[in-house]
């Protein structure tokens, strides 16, 4: 086949894909404008479910963003050459996903026009405000880290900046978990376990996203991933998925020993309708057990990618149950009594996600993909294979 | 003037003149500034600050006062937004920001500076139902609740000396 | 004109004066409470405003406090019950085992350790020196984190543009709001609208006053009768106390 025509074909496919992703981003921005103009009444979010589908997408992106940097950290901080070669791609994905997640969060604000205020009036006791600080510095640190990785003159510094990035992303993920962990009001939150849980979740989601992105890049550039590298990474993902499963078990088992938490556990584990289904089928079966089985029994790249996609689906299910299920369960102001009021003090709160919310969340996801695709086209983020083979 | 008709005529004109004078106190004077924008303000009154000062600094006063009022509870009449509106309301539209003819919107639409205030604050003057607003000090309040006797009445009603102190709790 | 005998008039006058004195005397002590803070004086921590609600005097189905709040602050239903802001609501309670039922109004509890203040990223949710917890809607960005944090579900998000605000009671779309304890009225020396409505209707279920003043009616009652705070285990030291729950 004529190589010129082949390349031209590739180009047009590339721009077509870029166009589609761009359209999704535009749809997300349009949804945000619609919500801003008409008020949140056009969404499914209410005074009972205050954080909805956009927050599920945003939190996935933010948690996965800090986790995807892990690949680079294993390279720079723990000195594994196979991972070090992948560090630039990992850094790019971190920046892109954090940008996408923050885009969703900021556009969902009731007064998004007051973003400057959010950056100038900071209440440092609020973990949200600390997060604003953590996210902005994260961008800078990772950008610096990318510079040390990709500029030959700066290679010597990559170890130090990599360490800084590693510590910073741990702080960032702890902060993200603490958003919920510091809330005393609701039965789903308010536990110190959420900080390490979010860190492990970030490891798992981040690596899953990385494997998918890496596979796409390799396929596009018609290269095959080295089997040894694939084996290491898939096993690592398996370990992370198992760790998330472990912490989930600890979280629920502990709750079951607290009499005041038993009603909430029954809701999540037994009779919560959609939330119970999403927990057992989405998070546990599709998101944990099936991927574990696939990851530890396969050698094929395509199966690993499929397992990673399952982990991502499970991640969405987990976040949906956590964020929305946690709000759906009513606050218990008067233990031992049934309370009814005009403000929905009793009964499970209902929530039906609306199209604008879904589009906004999807738009953020597409923005992350767009940034990655454009950057990968412009700069060379393909993992180099000329590292010295580490002993396995 | 012994002629009764003449007396009635003069008296009538005097009454008419008095009526007009009284009315003039309530209608708004509207001067035009150099851009041709109506500067609506209650006739016979002066602004709490200089015109030129206000033109340049009203936003600073508003920003500073809102923090004082919100966080410290300082509700002096001088810089009260509700009092600004009382004076600057356009009697035709009963508002300060509903159209380009109104006081605030006139300049703001020309300068293309979006007004955020009236997303939350009412752009209309206090209505007759007398929602007590704190900028009017209680002794000069018009509604019955802010008069001295009204306050006493309100307090006695709010803090009833219960007749069954002993049996109030089951 | 003959000389009138004023003795009866004097007697009646003296009697009226004495009766007036007896009637007004209690008001004179209460006048201390009614003394409005001067407009240019800041709120101080010498006061701590609180409410005492006697739920035994609260009738099931009575909504006087809720109606008064709506009228005072311009909070009205827009036909979307799940989205409508509600600053105060009546909760009907029924004990599961015994079936005993009673009701009470629930609003922002104006905690001394408010979780909503701790979590607000911009500091819009704040506690004033005299204990009233407010949302500074000038700097609220509408993130709704305080709504997640409030243990009493006191806060509401304004989800629709509002155009008919009451002058002096600003509220707008995209910000979070809650019971302000009628701070504008309190600063003018009055009690909140809900308390006023409950008293005018002679239900006697709600009492407002200065918790820091040991001579106030509310402090005396709290010192005499058993009162509780809702979700007392959270140790938030609420400004709103309840009897009979």
Coordinates of N, CA and C in Angstrom, one line a residue, chain A residues 168-266:
Chain A
X168 N 3.3 15.1 46.8 CA 2.2 16.0 46.6 C 1.0 15.3 46.2
X169 N 1.1 14.2 45.4 CA -0.2 13.6 45.0 C -0.8 12.8 46.1
X170 N 0.1 12.3 47.0 CA -0.4 11.6 48.2 C -1.3 12.6 49.0
X171 N -0.7 13.8 49.2 CA -1.4 14.8 50.0 C -2.7 15.2 49.2
X172 N -2.7 15.2 47.9 CA -3.9 15.6 47.2 C -5.0 14.6 47.3
X173 N -4.6 13.3 47.2 CA -5.6 12.3 47.3 C -6.1 12.1 48.7
X174 N -5.3 12.4 49.7 CA -5.7 12.4 51.1 C -6.7 13.5 51.2
X175 N -6.4 14.7 50.6 CA -7.4 15.8 50.7 C -8.7 15.5 50.1
X176 N -8.6 14.8 48.9 CA -9.9 14.4 48.2 C -10.7 13.5 49.1
X177 N -10.1 12.5 49.7 CA -10.8 11.6 50.6 C -11.3 12.3 51.8
X178 N -10.5 13.3 52.3 CA -10.9 14.0 53.5 C -12.1 14.9 53.2
X179 N -12.4 15.2 52.0 CA -13.6 16.0 51.7 C -14.8 15.3 52.3
X180 N -14.8 14.0 52.2 CA -15.9 13.2 52.8 C -15.6 12.7 54.2
X181 N -14.3 12.5 54.4 CA -13.9 11.9 55.7 C -14.1 12.9 56.8
X182 N -14.1 14.2 56.5 CA -14.2 15.2 57.6 C -15.7 15.6 57.9
X183 N -16.6 14.9 57.2 CA -18.0 15.3 57.4 C -18.6 14.4 58.5
X184 N -19.0 15.0 59.6 CA -19.5 14.3 60.7 C -21.0 14.0 60.5
X185 N -21.7 14.7 59.6 CA -23.1 14.6 59.6 C -23.7 13.3 59.1
X186 N -23.1 12.8 58.0 CA -23.7 11.7 57.3 C -23.1 10.3 57.7
X187 N -24.0 9.3 57.6 CA -23.5 8.0 58.1 C -22.6 7.4 57.1
X188 N -22.6 7.8 55.8 CA -21.7 7.2 54.8 C -20.3 7.7 55.0
X189 N -20.1 8.9 55.5 CA -18.8 9.5 55.6 C -18.3 9.6 57.0
X190 N -17.4 10.6 57.2 CA -17.0 10.8 58.6 C -16.2 9.7 59.1
X191 N -15.3 9.1 58.3 CA -14.4 8.1 58.8 C -13.0 8.4 58.3
X192 N -12.0 8.1 59.2 CA -10.6 8.4 58.8 C -10.2 7.4 57.7
X193 N -10.9 6.3 57.6 CA -10.6 5.3 56.6 C -10.6 5.8 55.2
X194 N -11.4 6.8 55.0 CA -11.6 7.3 53.6 C -10.3 7.9 53.0
X195 N -9.4 8.4 53.8 CA -8.2 8.9 53.2 C -7.3 7.8 52.6
X196 N -7.0 6.7 53.3 CA -6.2 5.7 52.7 C -7.0 5.0 51.6
X197 N -8.4 4.9 51.8 CA -9.2 4.3 50.8 C -9.1 5.0 49.5
X198 N -9.2 6.3 49.5 CA -9.1 7.1 48.3 C -7.7 6.9 47.6
X199 N -6.7 6.8 48.5 CA -5.4 6.6 47.9 C -5.3 5.3 47.1
X200 N -5.8 4.3 47.7 CA -5.8 3.0 47.1 C -6.7 3.0 45.8
X201 N -7.8 3.6 45.9 CA -8.7 3.8 44.8 C -7.9 4.5 43.7
X202 N -7.2 5.5 44.0 CA -6.5 6.3 43.0 C -5.4 5.4 42.3
X203 N -4.7 4.6 43.1 CA -3.8 3.6 42.5 C -4.5 2.7 41.5
X204 N -5.6 2.2 41.9 CA -6.3 1.2 41.0 C -6.9 1.9 39.8
X205 N -7.6 3.0 40.0 CA -8.2 3.7 38.8 C -7.2 4.2 37.9
X206 N -6.1 4.8 38.5 CA -5.1 5.5 37.7 C -4.4 4.5 36.8
X207 N -4.0 3.4 37.4 CA -3.3 2.4 36.6 C -4.2 1.8 35.5
X208 N -5.5 1.6 35.8 CA -6.4 1.1 34.8 C -6.5 2.1 33.6
X209 N -6.6 3.3 33.9 CA -6.7 4.4 32.9 C -5.4 4.4 32.1
X210 N -4.3 4.2 32.8 CA -3.0 4.2 32.1 C -2.9 3.1 31.1
X211 N -3.3 1.9 31.6 CA -3.2 0.7 30.7 C -4.1 0.9 29.5
X212 N -5.3 1.5 29.6 CA -6.1 1.7 28.5 C -5.5 2.7 27.5
X213 N -5.0 3.8 28.1 CA -4.4 4.9 27.3 C -3.2 4.4 26.6
X214 N -2.4 3.6 27.3 CA -1.1 3.1 26.7 C -1.5 2.1 25.6
X215 N -2.5 1.3 25.8 CA -2.8 0.3 24.7 C -3.3 1.1 23.5
X216 N -4.1 2.1 23.7 CA -4.6 2.9 22.5 C -3.4 3.5 21.8
X217 N -2.5 4.1 22.5 CA -1.3 4.7 21.9 C -0.5 3.7 21.1
X218 N -0.3 2.6 21.7 CA 0.5 1.5 21.1 C -0.2 1.1 19.8
X219 N -1.5 0.9 19.9 CA -2.2 0.4 18.7 C -2.1 1.4 17.6
X220 N -2.3 2.7 18.0 CA -2.3 3.8 17.0 C -1.0 3.8 16.3
X221 N 0.1 3.7 17.1 CA 1.4 3.7 16.5 C 2.0 2.4 16.0
X222 N 1.1 1.4 16.0 CA 1.4 0.1 15.5 C 2.6 -0.5 16.2
X223 N 2.6 -0.4 17.5 CA 3.7 -1.1 18.3 C 3.1 -2.1 19.2
X224 N 3.8 -3.1 19.6 CA 3.3 -4.0 20.6 C 4.0 -3.8 21.9
X225 N 3.3 -4.0 22.9 CA 3.8 -3.8 24.3 C 4.6 -5.0 24.7
X226 N 5.8 -4.8 25.3 CA 6.6 -5.9 25.7 C 5.9 -6.7 26.7
X227 N 6.0 -8.0 26.6 CA 5.2 -8.9 27.4 C 5.6 -8.8 28.9
X228 N 6.9 -8.6 29.1 CA 7.3 -8.5 30.5 C 6.7 -7.3 31.2
X229 N 6.7 -6.2 30.5 CA 6.1 -4.9 31.0 C 4.6 -5.2 31.3
X230 N 4.0 -5.8 30.3 CA 2.6 -6.0 30.4 C 2.3 -6.9 31.7
X231 N 3.1 -7.9 31.9 CA 2.9 -8.8 33.0 C 3.0 -8.0 34.3
X232 N 4.1 -7.2 34.4 CA 4.3 -6.5 35.7 C 3.1 -5.6 36.0
X233 N 2.7 -4.8 34.9 CA 1.6 -3.8 35.1 C 0.3 -4.5 35.4
X234 N 0.0 -5.6 34.8 CA -1.3 -6.2 35.0 C -1.4 -6.8 36.4
X235 N -0.2 -7.4 36.9 CA -0.2 -7.9 38.2 C -0.3 -6.8 39.2
X236 N 0.3 -5.7 38.9 CA 0.2 -4.5 39.9 C -1.2 -4.1 40.0
X237 N -1.9 -4.0 38.8 CA -3.3 -3.6 38.8 C -4.1 -4.6 39.7
X238 N -3.8 -5.8 39.5 CA -4.5 -6.8 40.3 C -4.4 -6.6 41.8
X239 N -3.1 -6.3 42.2 CA -2.9 -6.0 43.6 C -3.7 -4.9 44.1
X240 N -3.7 -3.8 43.3 CA -4.5 -2.6 43.7 C -5.9 -2.9 43.8
X241 N -6.5 -3.6 42.8 CA -7.9 -3.9 42.8 C -8.2 -4.7 44.1
X242 N -7.3 -5.7 44.4 CA -7.6 -6.5 45.6 C -7.5 -5.6 46.9
X243 N -6.6 -4.6 46.9 CA -6.5 -3.7 48.0 C -7.8 -2.9 48.2
X244 N -8.3 -2.4 47.1 CA -9.6 -1.7 47.2 C -10.7 -2.5 47.8
X245 N -10.7 -3.8 47.3 CA -11.7 -4.7 47.8 C -11.6 -4.9 49.3
X246 N -10.3 -5.0 49.7 CA -10.0 -5.2 51.1 C -10.5 -4.0 52.0
X247 N -10.2 -2.8 51.5 CA -10.6 -1.7 52.3 C -12.1 -1.5 52.3
X248 N -12.8 -1.9 51.2 CA -14.2 -1.8 51.1 C -14.8 -2.8 52.2
X249 N -14.2 -4.0 52.2 CA -14.7 -4.9 53.2 C -14.5 -4.4 54.6
X250 N -13.4 -3.8 54.9 CA -13.1 -3.3 56.3 C -14.1 -2.2 56.6
X251 N -14.4 -1.3 55.6 CA -15.3 -0.2 55.8 C -16.7 -0.7 56.2
X252 N -17.2 -1.7 55.4 CA -18.5 -2.2 55.7 C -18.6 -3.0 56.9
X253 N -17.6 -3.8 57.1 CA -17.6 -4.7 58.3 C -17.6 -3.9 59.6
X254 N -16.8 -2.8 59.6 CA -16.7 -2.0 60.8 C -18.0 -1.4 61.0
X255 N -18.6 -0.8 60.0 CA -20.0 -0.2 60.1 C -21.0 -1.2 60.7
X256 N -20.9 -2.4 60.4 CA -21.9 -3.4 60.8 C -21.8 -3.6 62.3
X257 N -20.6 -3.3 62.9 CA -20.5 -3.4 64.4 C -21.0 -2.2 65.1
X258 N -21.4 -1.2 64.4 CA -21.9 0.0 65.1 C -23.5 0.0 64.9
X259 N -24.2 -0.2 66.0 CA -25.6 -0.3 65.9 C -26.2 0.8 65.2
X260 N -25.7 2.0 65.4 CA -26.3 3.2 64.7 C -26.0 3.2 63.2
X261 N -25.1 2.4 62.7 CA -24.8 2.3 61.3 C -25.5 1.2 60.6
X262 N -26.1 0.3 61.4 CA -26.7 -0.9 60.7 C -27.7 -0.6 59.7
X263 N -28.6 0.4 60.0 CA -29.6 0.7 59.0 C -29.0 1.2 57.7
X264 N -27.9 2.0 57.8 CA -27.3 2.4 56.6 C -26.7 1.3 55.8
X265 N -26.1 0.3 56.5 CA -25.5 -0.8 55.9 C -26.5 -1.7 55.2
X266 N -27.6 -1.9 55.9 CA -28.7 -2.6 55.2 C -29.1 -1.9 53.9

